[in-house]
């Protein structure tokens, strides 16, 4: 018997239930994990509310955690009991003290990265990796726009982009968040509550605009973000913190400069085992080198997941947040 946070219905944070669950032995290709720390991410909100499907209740959500292998199922050869591993991948179910997980979705942790850091960085860090190294491969000397620069993904991105010689214009929601983003490598910050970010981007780029916008906000920022792009620029919409983007006329992309728009996801970029391992290894390298530091600014007991979700949705959090079983 172990404990987990489960959902019997979709809705607000109050729908979470902390309860005992039975956990069978790991099946073929699976390992049993004891979690040391669980990552909190905005995609978890989409699963809780039903924006993204979760399957039939009761269900445990969560896509990220780090811990230790307790047992292995038939056919598992690369992992054994006692190994430290981490993941940021389906199937959902990380909001638990222990769980069974497909072995091919796990990556071994290097000795230089502790469990809490791993749980705080896998999903957000590999998201940054595919955004800036694959979706739009940034080049030294470029200036990019990154929304929510003081969030978990944003702080990792600001550091990594700075290390690559890229200038970052970052939007934030408060002066405190502006200071935090700048401390982590953001070149220019824009408080979207007080300033028109389109006008400010044009001012900072001398009217040219940026070659790429990274936007996890969604509905509130999508169309105005297009106005920040250079001709042939790329709009990377990778989240919906303010709600899903409304339908729009494709002709608008031509009118605004033959723009490119993509809606990528980490799950697609790491679907192949080789891509998953390569992404994780590149993340491990930049963290171990010191170029990227993982900022864990909030921790909650796993039993208090509801409060963690309330704070996340209220934009009270900065950096990474972890849940402790």
PDB file of C-alpha atoms in Angstrom:
ATOM      1  CA  UNK A   1       0.000   0.000   0.000  1.00  0.00           C
ATOM      2  CA  UNK A   2       1.220   3.479  -0.874  1.00  0.00           C
ATOM      3  CA  UNK A   3      -0.326   6.936  -1.013  1.00  0.00           C
ATOM      4  CA  UNK A   4      -1.190   9.057  -4.030  1.00  0.00           C
ATOM      5  CA  UNK A   5      -3.122  12.166  -5.009  1.00  0.00           C
ATOM      6  CA  UNK A   6      -6.086  11.124  -7.147  1.00  0.00           C
ATOM      7  CA  UNK A   7      -8.906  12.686  -9.142  1.00  0.00           C
ATOM      8  CA  UNK A   8     -12.451  11.339  -9.297  1.00  0.00           C
ATOM      9  CA  UNK A   9     -13.666  14.311 -11.351  1.00  0.00           C
ATOM     10  CA  UNK A  10     -12.220  17.306 -13.192  1.00  0.00           C
ATOM     11  CA  UNK A  11     -12.384  20.786 -11.702  1.00  0.00           C
ATOM     12  CA  UNK A  12     -10.561  23.137  -9.341  1.00  0.00           C
ATOM     13  CA  UNK A  13      -7.792  22.196  -6.904  1.00  0.00           C
ATOM     14  CA  UNK A  14     -10.396  21.010  -4.419  1.00  0.00           C
ATOM     15  CA  UNK A  15     -10.982  17.850  -6.491  1.00  0.00           C
ATOM     16  CA  UNK A  16      -7.666  16.326  -5.381  1.00  0.00           C
ATOM     17  CA  UNK A  17      -7.948  13.410  -2.932  1.00  0.00           C
ATOM     18  CA  UNK A  18      -4.963  12.141  -0.899  1.00  0.00           C
ATOM     19  CA  UNK A  19      -5.509   8.445  -0.249  1.00  0.00           C
ATOM     20  CA  UNK A  20      -4.099   4.937  -0.008  1.00  0.00           C
ATOM     21  CA  UNK A  21      -3.717   2.993  -3.258  1.00  0.00           C
ATOM     22  CA  UNK A  22      -2.695  -0.564  -4.089  1.00  0.00           C
ATOM     23  CA  UNK A  23       0.365  -0.868  -6.318  1.00  0.00           C
ATOM     24  CA  UNK A  24       0.934  -4.142  -8.154  1.00  0.00           C
ATOM     25  CA  UNK A  25       4.343  -5.565  -9.000  1.00  0.00           C
ATOM     26  CA  UNK A  26       5.938  -3.990 -12.080  1.00  0.00           C
ATOM     27  CA  UNK A  27       4.862  -5.618 -15.332  1.00  0.00           C
ATOM     28  CA  UNK A  28       7.010  -6.492 -18.339  1.00  0.00           C
ATOM     29  CA  UNK A  29       9.157  -3.515 -19.345  1.00  0.00           C
ATOM     30  CA  UNK A  30       8.268  -1.614 -16.152  1.00  0.00           C
ATOM     31  CA  UNK A  31      10.082  -0.616 -12.971  1.00  0.00           C
ATOM     32  CA  UNK A  32       8.725   0.271  -9.571  1.00  0.00           C
ATOM     33  CA  UNK A  33       9.916   3.676  -8.388  1.00  0.00           C
ATOM     34  CA  UNK A  34       9.995   5.262  -4.973  1.00  0.00           C
ATOM     35  CA  UNK A  35       9.732   8.993  -5.578  1.00  0.00           C
ATOM     36  CA  UNK A  36      12.040  11.372  -3.728  1.00  0.00           C
ATOM     37  CA  UNK A  37      10.549  14.498  -5.316  1.00  0.00           C
ATOM     38  CA  UNK A  38       7.782  15.264  -7.808  1.00  0.00           C
ATOM     39  CA  UNK A  39       7.745  18.154 -10.272  1.00  0.00           C
ATOM     40  CA  UNK A  40       4.824  20.583 -10.564  1.00  0.00           C
ATOM     41  CA  UNK A  41       4.083  21.908 -14.049  1.00  0.00           C
ATOM     42  CA  UNK A  42       1.344  23.912 -15.709  1.00  0.00           C
ATOM     43  CA  UNK A  43       0.358  20.959 -17.865  1.00  0.00           C
ATOM     44  CA  UNK A  44      -0.819  19.369 -14.603  1.00  0.00           C
ATOM     45  CA  UNK A  45      -3.489  22.080 -14.388  1.00  0.00           C
ATOM     46  CA  UNK A  46      -4.694  21.170 -17.875  1.00  0.00           C
ATOM     47  CA  UNK A  47      -4.995  17.524 -16.808  1.00  0.00           C
ATOM     48  CA  UNK A  48      -6.794  18.455 -13.584  1.00  0.00           C
ATOM     49  CA  UNK A  49      -9.341  20.654 -15.342  1.00  0.00           C
ATOM     50  CA  UNK A  50      -9.915  18.238 -18.198  1.00  0.00           C
ATOM     51  CA  UNK A  51      -8.501  20.514 -20.911  1.00  0.00           C
ATOM     52  CA  UNK A  52      -6.194  17.601 -21.713  1.00  0.00           C
ATOM     53  CA  UNK A  53      -7.691  14.075 -21.443  1.00  0.00           C
ATOM     54  CA  UNK A  54      -6.664  11.834 -18.538  1.00  0.00           C
ATOM     55  CA  UNK A  55      -8.685   8.652 -18.985  1.00  0.00           C
ATOM     56  CA  UNK A  56     -11.316   7.158 -16.720  1.00  0.00           C
ATOM     57  CA  UNK A  57     -11.289   8.109 -13.003  1.00  0.00           C
ATOM     58  CA  UNK A  58      -9.903   7.604 -10.499  1.00  0.00           C
ATOM     59  CA  UNK A  59      -6.671   8.896 -11.978  1.00  0.00           C
ATOM     60  CA  UNK A  60      -3.346  10.177 -10.678  1.00  0.00           C
ATOM     61  CA  UNK A  61      -1.822  12.991 -12.714  1.00  0.00           C
ATOM     62  CA  UNK A  62       1.712  14.383 -12.920  1.00  0.00           C
ATOM     63  CA  UNK A  63       4.417  13.872 -15.532  1.00  0.00           C
ATOM     64  CA  UNK A  64       7.688  14.446 -13.710  1.00  0.00           C
ATOM     65  CA  UNK A  65       9.609  13.018 -10.781  1.00  0.00           C
ATOM     66  CA  UNK A  66      12.917  11.650  -9.554  1.00  0.00           C
ATOM     67  CA  UNK A  67      13.528   8.689  -7.337  1.00  0.00           C
ATOM     68  CA  UNK A  68      15.048   5.265  -6.866  1.00  0.00           C
ATOM     69  CA  UNK A  69      14.269   1.993  -8.606  1.00  0.00           C
ATOM     70  CA  UNK A  70      12.770  -0.505  -6.139  1.00  0.00           C
ATOM     71  CA  UNK A  71      12.117  -3.441  -8.453  1.00  0.00           C
ATOM     72  CA  UNK A  72      12.199  -4.267 -12.168  1.00  0.00           C
ATOM     73  CA  UNK A  73       9.803  -6.199 -14.333  1.00  0.00           C
ATOM     74  CA  UNK A  74      10.488  -8.848 -16.923  1.00  0.00           C
ATOM     75  CA  UNK A  75      12.673  -7.745 -19.818  1.00  0.00           C
ATOM     76  CA  UNK A  76      14.200  -4.698 -18.117  1.00  0.00           C
ATOM     77  CA  UNK A  77      17.963  -4.850 -18.591  1.00  0.00           C
ATOM     78  CA  UNK A  78      19.337  -1.292 -18.363  1.00  0.00           C
ATOM     79  CA  UNK A  79      18.015  -0.571 -14.873  1.00  0.00           C
ATOM     80  CA  UNK A  80      18.219  -2.350 -11.530  1.00  0.00           C
ATOM     81  CA  UNK A  81      17.126  -1.800  -7.948  1.00  0.00           C
ATOM     82  CA  UNK A  82      18.963   1.060  -6.249  1.00  0.00           C
ATOM     83  CA  UNK A  83      19.547   3.156  -9.358  1.00  0.00           C
ATOM     84  CA  UNK A  84      18.585   6.837  -9.277  1.00  0.00           C
ATOM     85  CA  UNK A  85      16.418   7.892 -12.208  1.00  0.00           C
ATOM     86  CA  UNK A  86      14.177  10.719 -13.360  1.00  0.00           C
ATOM     87  CA  UNK A  87      11.499  11.272 -15.966  1.00  0.00           C
ATOM     88  CA  UNK A  88       9.272  13.864 -17.599  1.00  0.00           C
ATOM     89  CA  UNK A  89       7.013  11.774 -19.737  1.00  0.00           C
ATOM     90  CA  UNK A  90       3.676   9.985 -19.996  1.00  0.00           C
ATOM     91  CA  UNK A  91       2.027   7.976 -18.676  1.00  0.00           C
ATOM     92  CA  UNK A  92       0.724  10.418 -16.080  1.00  0.00           C
ATOM     93  CA  UNK A  93       0.918   9.351 -12.448  1.00  0.00           C
ATOM     94  CA  UNK A  94       3.812  11.076 -10.695  1.00  0.00           C
ATOM     95  CA  UNK A  95       1.652  12.509  -7.867  1.00  0.00           C
ATOM     96  CA  UNK A  96       2.358   9.409  -5.792  1.00  0.00           C
ATOM     97  CA  UNK A  97       4.811   8.112  -3.229  1.00  0.00           C
ATOM     98  CA  UNK A  98       5.523   5.110  -5.443  1.00  0.00           C
ATOM     99  CA  UNK A  99       4.479   4.036  -8.945  1.00  0.00           C
ATOM    100  CA  UNK A 100       5.232   1.691 -11.816  1.00  0.00           C
ATOM    101  CA  UNK A 101       6.753   3.325 -14.889  1.00  0.00           C
ATOM    102  CA  UNK A 102       7.878   2.115 -18.340  1.00  0.00           C
ATOM    103  CA  UNK A 103      11.644   1.665 -18.139  1.00  0.00           C
ATOM    104  CA  UNK A 104      12.247   3.196 -21.574  1.00  0.00           C
ATOM    105  CA  UNK A 105      10.856   6.543 -20.356  1.00  0.00           C
ATOM    106  CA  UNK A 106      13.413   6.824 -17.553  1.00  0.00           C
ATOM    107  CA  UNK A 107      16.899   8.326 -17.647  1.00  0.00           C
ATOM    108  CA  UNK A 108      19.658   7.618 -15.137  1.00  0.00           C
ATOM    109  CA  UNK A 109      20.748  10.576 -13.046  1.00  0.00           C
ATOM    110  CA  UNK A 110      24.409  11.562 -12.896  1.00  0.00           C
ATOM    111  CA  UNK A 111      25.946  11.746  -9.427  1.00  0.00           C
ATOM    112  CA  UNK A 112      26.242  15.529  -9.643  1.00  0.00           C
ATOM    113  CA  UNK A 113      22.480  16.133  -9.766  1.00  0.00           C
ATOM    114  CA  UNK A 114      20.395  15.487  -6.646  1.00  0.00           C
ATOM    115  CA  UNK A 115      16.828  14.185  -6.686  1.00  0.00           C
ATOM    116  CA  UNK A 116      15.099  17.472  -5.893  1.00  0.00           C
ATOM    117  CA  UNK A 117      17.005  19.334  -8.596  1.00  0.00           C
ATOM    118  CA  UNK A 118      16.177  16.587 -11.082  1.00  0.00           C
ATOM    119  CA  UNK A 119      12.464  16.661 -10.249  1.00  0.00           C
ATOM    120  CA  UNK A 120      12.477  20.431 -10.637  1.00  0.00           C
ATOM    121  CA  UNK A 121      14.209  20.518 -14.002  1.00  0.00           C
ATOM    122  CA  UNK A 122      13.402  17.549 -16.210  1.00  0.00           C
ATOM    123  CA  UNK A 123      10.194  18.732 -17.868  1.00  0.00           C
ATOM    124  CA  UNK A 124      11.051  22.421 -17.869  1.00  0.00           C
ATOM    125  CA  UNK A 125      14.690  21.903 -18.808  1.00  0.00           C
ATOM    126  CA  UNK A 126      14.017  19.495 -21.659  1.00  0.00           C
ATOM    127  CA  UNK A 127      11.289  21.883 -22.829  1.00  0.00           C
ATOM    128  CA  UNK A 128      13.887  24.646 -23.073  1.00  0.00           C
ATOM    129  CA  UNK A 129      16.256  22.252 -24.844  1.00  0.00           C
ATOM    130  CA  UNK A 130      13.849  21.458 -27.656  1.00  0.00           C
ATOM    131  CA  UNK A 131      12.573  25.049 -27.910  1.00  0.00           C
ATOM    132  CA  UNK A 132      15.944  26.705 -28.399  1.00  0.00           C
ATOM    133  CA  UNK A 133      17.947  23.850 -29.936  1.00  0.00           C
ATOM    134  CA  UNK A 134      15.372  22.217 -32.223  1.00  0.00           C
ATOM    135  CA  UNK A 135      12.078  24.097 -32.752  1.00  0.00           C
ATOM    136  CA  UNK A 136      13.948  27.308 -33.540  1.00  0.00           C
ATOM    137  CA  UNK A 137      17.689  26.819 -33.221  1.00  0.00           C
ATOM    138  CA  UNK A 138      18.914  30.129 -31.862  1.00  0.00           C
ATOM    139  CA  UNK A 139      22.152  31.698 -33.012  1.00  0.00           C
ATOM    140  CA  UNK A 140      24.623  33.810 -31.075  1.00  0.00           C
ATOM    141  CA  UNK A 141      23.910  37.511 -31.471  1.00  0.00           C
ATOM    142  CA  UNK A 142      20.161  37.111 -31.933  1.00  0.00           C
ATOM    143  CA  UNK A 143      17.534  38.753 -29.724  1.00  0.00           C
ATOM    144  CA  UNK A 144      14.444  36.697 -28.811  1.00  0.00           C
ATOM    145  CA  UNK A 145      11.203  37.364 -26.934  1.00  0.00           C
ATOM    146  CA  UNK A 146      10.389  34.944 -24.103  1.00  0.00           C
ATOM    147  CA  UNK A 147       7.102  35.322 -22.235  1.00  0.00           C
ATOM    148  CA  UNK A 148       6.866  34.460 -18.510  1.00  0.00           C
ATOM    149  CA  UNK A 149      10.608  34.923 -18.133  1.00  0.00           C
ATOM    150  CA  UNK A 150      10.527  34.491 -14.341  1.00  0.00           C
ATOM    151  CA  UNK A 151       8.697  31.156 -14.446  1.00  0.00           C
ATOM    152  CA  UNK A 152      10.347  27.773 -14.220  1.00  0.00           C
ATOM    153  CA  UNK A 153      10.847  27.400 -17.965  1.00  0.00           C
ATOM    154  CA  UNK A 154      11.684  31.077 -18.310  1.00  0.00           C
ATOM    155  CA  UNK A 155      14.518  31.138 -15.765  1.00  0.00           C
ATOM    156  CA  UNK A 156      16.140  28.098 -17.324  1.00  0.00           C
ATOM    157  CA  UNK A 157      15.733  29.606 -20.793  1.00  0.00           C
ATOM    158  CA  UNK A 158      17.214  32.969 -19.795  1.00  0.00           C
ATOM    159  CA  UNK A 159      20.369  31.291 -18.463  1.00  0.00           C
ATOM    160  CA  UNK A 160      20.764  28.864 -21.330  1.00  0.00           C
ATOM    161  CA  UNK A 161      20.195  31.542 -23.975  1.00  0.00           C
ATOM    162  CA  UNK A 162      22.703  33.856 -22.323  1.00  0.00           C
ATOM    163  CA  UNK A 163      25.264  31.037 -22.349  1.00  0.00           C
ATOM    164  CA  UNK A 164      24.647  30.677 -26.099  1.00  0.00           C
ATOM    165  CA  UNK A 165      25.232  34.393 -26.674  1.00  0.00           C
ATOM    166  CA  UNK A 166      21.572  35.263 -27.252  1.00  0.00           C
ATOM    167  CA  UNK A 167      19.883  38.362 -25.839  1.00  0.00           C
ATOM    168  CA  UNK A 168      16.503  37.815 -24.171  1.00  0.00           C
ATOM    169  CA  UNK A 169      13.594  40.226 -23.943  1.00  0.00           C
ATOM    170  CA  UNK A 170      11.420  38.719 -21.224  1.00  0.00           C
ATOM    171  CA  UNK A 171       7.900  39.593 -20.124  1.00  0.00           C
ATOM    172  CA  UNK A 172       7.035  39.424 -16.420  1.00  0.00           C
ATOM    173  CA  UNK A 173       4.109  40.322 -14.184  1.00  0.00           C
ATOM    174  CA  UNK A 174       5.808  42.329 -11.434  1.00  0.00           C
ATOM    175  CA  UNK A 175       8.903  44.336 -10.597  1.00  0.00           C
ATOM    176  CA  UNK A 176      10.061  41.526  -8.300  1.00  0.00           C
ATOM    177  CA  UNK A 177       9.824  39.027 -11.144  1.00  0.00           C
ATOM    178  CA  UNK A 178      11.700  41.444 -13.399  1.00  0.00           C
ATOM    179  CA  UNK A 179      14.595  41.537 -10.929  1.00  0.00           C
ATOM    180  CA  UNK A 180      14.604  37.743 -10.730  1.00  0.00           C
ATOM    181  CA  UNK A 181      14.622  37.305 -14.515  1.00  0.00           C
ATOM    182  CA  UNK A 182      17.485  39.785 -14.897  1.00  0.00           C
ATOM    183  CA  UNK A 183      19.473  37.986 -12.218  1.00  0.00           C
ATOM    184  CA  UNK A 184      19.199  34.840 -14.308  1.00  0.00           C
ATOM    185  CA  UNK A 185      20.350  36.321 -17.581  1.00  0.00           C
ATOM    186  CA  UNK A 186      17.378  38.148 -19.075  1.00  0.00           C
ATOM    187  CA  UNK A 187      18.738  41.151 -20.972  1.00  0.00           C
ATOM    188  CA  UNK A 188      15.592  43.324 -20.985  1.00  0.00           C
ATOM    189  CA  UNK A 189      12.386  42.839 -18.999  1.00  0.00           C
ATOM    190  CA  UNK A 190       8.909  44.149 -19.769  1.00  0.00           C
ATOM    191  CA  UNK A 191       6.238  44.285 -17.074  1.00  0.00           C
ATOM    192  CA  UNK A 192       3.196  43.451 -19.186  1.00  0.00           C
ATOM    193  CA  UNK A 193       0.885  44.934 -16.540  1.00  0.00           C
ATOM    194  CA  UNK A 194       2.388  48.400 -17.024  1.00  0.00           C
ATOM    195  CA  UNK A 195       3.844  48.400 -20.549  1.00  0.00           C
ATOM    196  CA  UNK A 196       2.770  47.551 -24.092  1.00  0.00           C
ATOM    197  CA  UNK A 197       5.139  44.696 -24.831  1.00  0.00           C
ATOM    198  CA  UNK A 198       4.749  45.034 -28.612  1.00  0.00           C
ATOM    199  CA  UNK A 199       5.803  48.683 -28.555  1.00  0.00           C
ATOM    200  CA  UNK A 200       8.660  47.925 -26.180  1.00  0.00           C
ATOM    201  CA  UNK A 201       9.979  45.068 -28.326  1.00  0.00           C
ATOM    202  CA  UNK A 202       9.920  47.321 -31.388  1.00  0.00           C
ATOM    203  CA  UNK A 203      11.753  50.008 -29.417  1.00  0.00           C
ATOM    204  CA  UNK A 204      14.402  47.589 -28.151  1.00  0.00           C
ATOM    205  CA  UNK A 205      14.985  46.142 -31.623  1.00  0.00           C
ATOM    206  CA  UNK A 206      14.928  49.536 -33.389  1.00  0.00           C
ATOM    207  CA  UNK A 207      11.740  48.635 -35.215  1.00  0.00           C
ATOM    208  CA  UNK A 208      13.067  45.366 -36.621  1.00  0.00           C
ATOM    209  CA  UNK A 209      11.343  42.877 -34.300  1.00  0.00           C
ATOM    210  CA  UNK A 210      12.626  39.482 -33.207  1.00  0.00           C
ATOM    211  CA  UNK A 211      13.160  36.293 -35.224  1.00  0.00           C
ATOM    212  CA  UNK A 212      11.295  34.135 -32.703  1.00  0.00           C
ATOM    213  CA  UNK A 213       8.764  34.466 -29.878  1.00  0.00           C
ATOM    214  CA  UNK A 214       8.447  31.746 -27.240  1.00  0.00           C
ATOM    215  CA  UNK A 215       4.960  31.958 -25.734  1.00  0.00           C
ATOM    216  CA  UNK A 216       3.498  29.758 -22.996  1.00  0.00           C
ATOM    217  CA  UNK A 217       0.774  32.291 -22.078  1.00  0.00           C
ATOM    218  CA  UNK A 218      -1.574  31.565 -24.968  1.00  0.00           C
ATOM    219  CA  UNK A 219      -4.797  33.451 -25.499  1.00  0.00           C
ATOM    220  CA  UNK A 220      -3.782  36.783 -23.920  1.00  0.00           C
ATOM    221  CA  UNK A 221      -0.555  37.194 -25.864  1.00  0.00           C
ATOM    222  CA  UNK A 222      -0.799  35.219 -29.106  1.00  0.00           C
ATOM    223  CA  UNK A 223      -1.869  37.835 -31.650  1.00  0.00           C
ATOM    224  CA  UNK A 224       0.258  40.615 -30.173  1.00  0.00           C
ATOM    225  CA  UNK A 225       3.234  38.293 -30.149  1.00  0.00           C
ATOM    226  CA  UNK A 226       2.897  37.954 -33.917  1.00  0.00           C
ATOM    227  CA  UNK A 227       3.358  41.728 -34.144  1.00  0.00           C
ATOM    228  CA  UNK A 228       6.751  41.387 -32.445  1.00  0.00           C
ATOM    229  CA  UNK A 229       8.158  39.185 -35.205  1.00  0.00           C
ATOM    230  CA  UNK A 230      10.370  40.054 -38.124  1.00  0.00           C
ATOM    231  CA  UNK A 231       9.223  38.977 -41.587  1.00  0.00           C
ATOM    232  CA  UNK A 232       9.636  35.187 -41.840  1.00  0.00           C
ATOM    233  CA  UNK A 233       9.748  35.041 -38.047  1.00  0.00           C
ATOM    234  CA  UNK A 234       8.667  32.044 -35.980  1.00  0.00           C
ATOM    235  CA  UNK A 235       5.916  32.030 -33.364  1.00  0.00           C
ATOM    236  CA  UNK A 236       6.390  29.161 -30.910  1.00  0.00           C
ATOM    237  CA  UNK A 237       3.194  28.716 -28.895  1.00  0.00           C
ATOM    238  CA  UNK A 238       3.967  26.034 -26.303  1.00  0.00           C
ATOM    239  CA  UNK A 239       1.419  26.664 -23.531  1.00  0.00           C
ATOM    240  CA  UNK A 240      -1.996  28.019 -22.554  1.00  0.00           C
ATOM    241  CA  UNK A 241      -1.593  29.642 -19.131  1.00  0.00           C
ATOM    242  CA  UNK A 242      -4.249  32.264 -20.002  1.00  0.00           C
ATOM    243  CA  UNK A 243      -6.416  29.847 -21.967  1.00  0.00           C
ATOM    244  CA  UNK A 244      -6.252  28.162 -25.388  1.00  0.00           C
ATOM    245  CA  UNK A 245      -5.504  30.337 -28.406  1.00  0.00           C
ATOM    246  CA  UNK A 246      -8.622  31.295 -30.357  1.00  0.00           C
ATOM    247  CA  UNK A 247      -9.073  30.282 -33.981  1.00  0.00           C
ATOM    248  CA  UNK A 248      -7.528  32.808 -36.365  1.00  0.00           C
ATOM    249  CA  UNK A 249      -7.356  33.553 -40.076  1.00  0.00           C
ATOM    250  CA  UNK A 250      -4.243  32.001 -41.645  1.00  0.00           C
ATOM    251  CA  UNK A 251      -4.125  34.957 -44.006  1.00  0.00           C
ATOM    252  CA  UNK A 252      -3.039  37.051 -41.032  1.00  0.00           C
ATOM    253  CA  UNK A 253       0.338  35.281 -41.120  1.00  0.00           C
ATOM    254  CA  UNK A 254       0.907  36.441 -44.692  1.00  0.00           C
ATOM    255  CA  UNK A 255      -0.176  39.984 -43.894  1.00  0.00           C
ATOM    256  CA  UNK A 256       2.201  40.189 -40.927  1.00  0.00           C
ATOM    257  CA  UNK A 257       5.254  39.030 -42.884  1.00  0.00           C
ATOM    258  CA  UNK A 258       4.906  35.395 -44.063  1.00  0.00           C
ATOM    259  CA  UNK A 259       5.242  34.163 -40.486  1.00  0.00           C
ATOM    260  CA  UNK A 260       5.687  30.607 -39.228  1.00  0.00           C
ATOM    261  CA  UNK A 261       3.598  29.294 -36.317  1.00  0.00           C
ATOM    262  CA  UNK A 262       4.116  26.041 -34.443  1.00  0.00           C
ATOM    263  CA  UNK A 263       2.447  24.401 -31.441  1.00  0.00           C
ATOM    264  CA  UNK A 264       5.108  21.943 -30.222  1.00  0.00           C
ATOM    265  CA  UNK A 265       5.126  19.652 -27.210  1.00  0.00           C
ATOM    266  CA  UNK A 266       7.885  17.956 -25.259  1.00  0.00           C
ATOM    267  CA  UNK A 267       6.138  14.612 -25.650  1.00  0.00           C
ATOM    268  CA  UNK A 268       6.553  14.713 -29.429  1.00  0.00           C
ATOM    269  CA  UNK A 269      10.166  15.858 -29.265  1.00  0.00           C
ATOM    270  CA  UNK A 270      11.112  13.077 -26.828  1.00  0.00           C
ATOM    271  CA  UNK A 271       8.863  10.314 -28.164  1.00  0.00           C
ATOM    272  CA  UNK A 272      11.857   8.405 -29.530  1.00  0.00           C
ATOM    273  CA  UNK A 273      14.142   6.942 -26.877  1.00  0.00           C
ATOM    274  CA  UNK A 274      17.247   8.350 -28.584  1.00  0.00           C
ATOM    275  CA  UNK A 275      15.790  11.876 -28.585  1.00  0.00           C
ATOM    276  CA  UNK A 276      14.784  11.580 -24.928  1.00  0.00           C
ATOM    277  CA  UNK A 277      18.271  10.535 -23.868  1.00  0.00           C
ATOM    278  CA  UNK A 278      19.967  13.191 -26.014  1.00  0.00           C
ATOM    279  CA  UNK A 279      17.729  15.927 -24.617  1.00  0.00           C
ATOM    280  CA  UNK A 280      18.284  14.841 -21.010  1.00  0.00           C
ATOM    281  CA  UNK A 281      22.033  14.561 -21.489  1.00  0.00           C
ATOM    282  CA  UNK A 282      22.311  18.052 -22.962  1.00  0.00           C
ATOM    283  CA  UNK A 283      20.320  19.373 -20.001  1.00  0.00           C
ATOM    284  CA  UNK A 284      22.515  17.521 -17.517  1.00  0.00           C
ATOM    285  CA  UNK A 285      25.617  19.006 -19.171  1.00  0.00           C
ATOM    286  CA  UNK A 286      24.523  22.647 -18.939  1.00  0.00           C
ATOM    287  CA  UNK A 287      23.402  22.198 -15.324  1.00  0.00           C
ATOM    288  CA  UNK A 288      26.563  20.430 -14.237  1.00  0.00           C
ATOM    289  CA  UNK A 289      28.693  23.034 -16.004  1.00  0.00           C
ATOM    290  CA  UNK A 290      27.063  25.766 -13.917  1.00  0.00           C
ATOM    291  CA  UNK A 291      25.735  27.617 -16.962  1.00  0.00           C
ATOM    292  CA  UNK A 292      22.170  26.843 -15.820  1.00  0.00           C
ATOM    293  CA  UNK A 293      21.170  26.830 -12.163  1.00  0.00           C
ATOM    294  CA  UNK A 294      17.821  25.352 -11.160  1.00  0.00           C
ATOM    295  CA  UNK A 295      15.851  27.680  -8.915  1.00  0.00           C
ATOM    296  CA  UNK A 296      13.544  25.743  -6.567  1.00  0.00           C
ATOM    297  CA  UNK A 297      11.541  28.539  -5.004  1.00  0.00           C
ATOM    298  CA  UNK A 298       8.575  26.557  -3.658  1.00  0.00           C
ATOM    299  CA  UNK A 299       8.195  23.165  -1.998  1.00  0.00           C
ATOM    300  CA  UNK A 300       4.967  21.586  -0.761  1.00  0.00           C
ATOM    301  CA  UNK A 301       4.148  18.249   0.827  1.00  0.00           C
ATOM    302  CA  UNK A 302       2.575  16.017  -1.808  1.00  0.00           C
ATOM    303  CA  UNK A 303      -0.500  15.861   0.432  1.00  0.00           C
ATOM    304  CA  UNK A 304      -0.904  19.642  -0.089  1.00  0.00           C
ATOM    305  CA  UNK A 305      -0.990  19.470  -3.877  1.00  0.00           C
ATOM    306  CA  UNK A 306      -4.235  21.489  -3.956  1.00  0.00           C
ATOM    307  CA  UNK A 307      -2.511  24.541  -2.444  1.00  0.00           C
ATOM    308  CA  UNK A 308       0.393  24.175  -4.838  1.00  0.00           C
ATOM    309  CA  UNK A 309      -2.050  24.311  -7.754  1.00  0.00           C
ATOM    310  CA  UNK A 310      -3.804  27.369  -6.314  1.00  0.00           C
ATOM    311  CA  UNK A 311      -0.514  29.238  -6.045  1.00  0.00           C
ATOM    312  CA  UNK A 312       0.596  28.160  -9.523  1.00  0.00           C
ATOM    313  CA  UNK A 313      -2.628  29.339 -11.158  1.00  0.00           C
ATOM    314  CA  UNK A 314      -2.529  32.618  -9.228  1.00  0.00           C
ATOM    315  CA  UNK A 315       0.959  33.215 -10.691  1.00  0.00           C
ATOM    316  CA  UNK A 316       2.378  33.430  -7.183  1.00  0.00           C
ATOM    317  CA  UNK A 317       5.216  31.048  -7.991  1.00  0.00           C
ATOM    318  CA  UNK A 318       8.602  31.720  -9.554  1.00  0.00           C
ATOM    319  CA  UNK A 319      11.208  29.298 -10.787  1.00  0.00           C
ATOM    320  CA  UNK A 320      10.502  25.626 -10.147  1.00  0.00           C
ATOM    321  CA  UNK A 321       8.149  24.015  -7.666  1.00  0.00           C
ATOM    322  CA  UNK A 322       8.396  20.503  -6.258  1.00  0.00           C
ATOM    323  CA  UNK A 323       6.109  18.266  -4.226  1.00  0.00           C
ATOM    324  CA  UNK A 324       7.706  16.115  -1.524  1.00  0.00           C
ATOM    325  CA  UNK A 325       6.228  12.651  -0.876  1.00  0.00           C
TER     326      UNK A 325
END
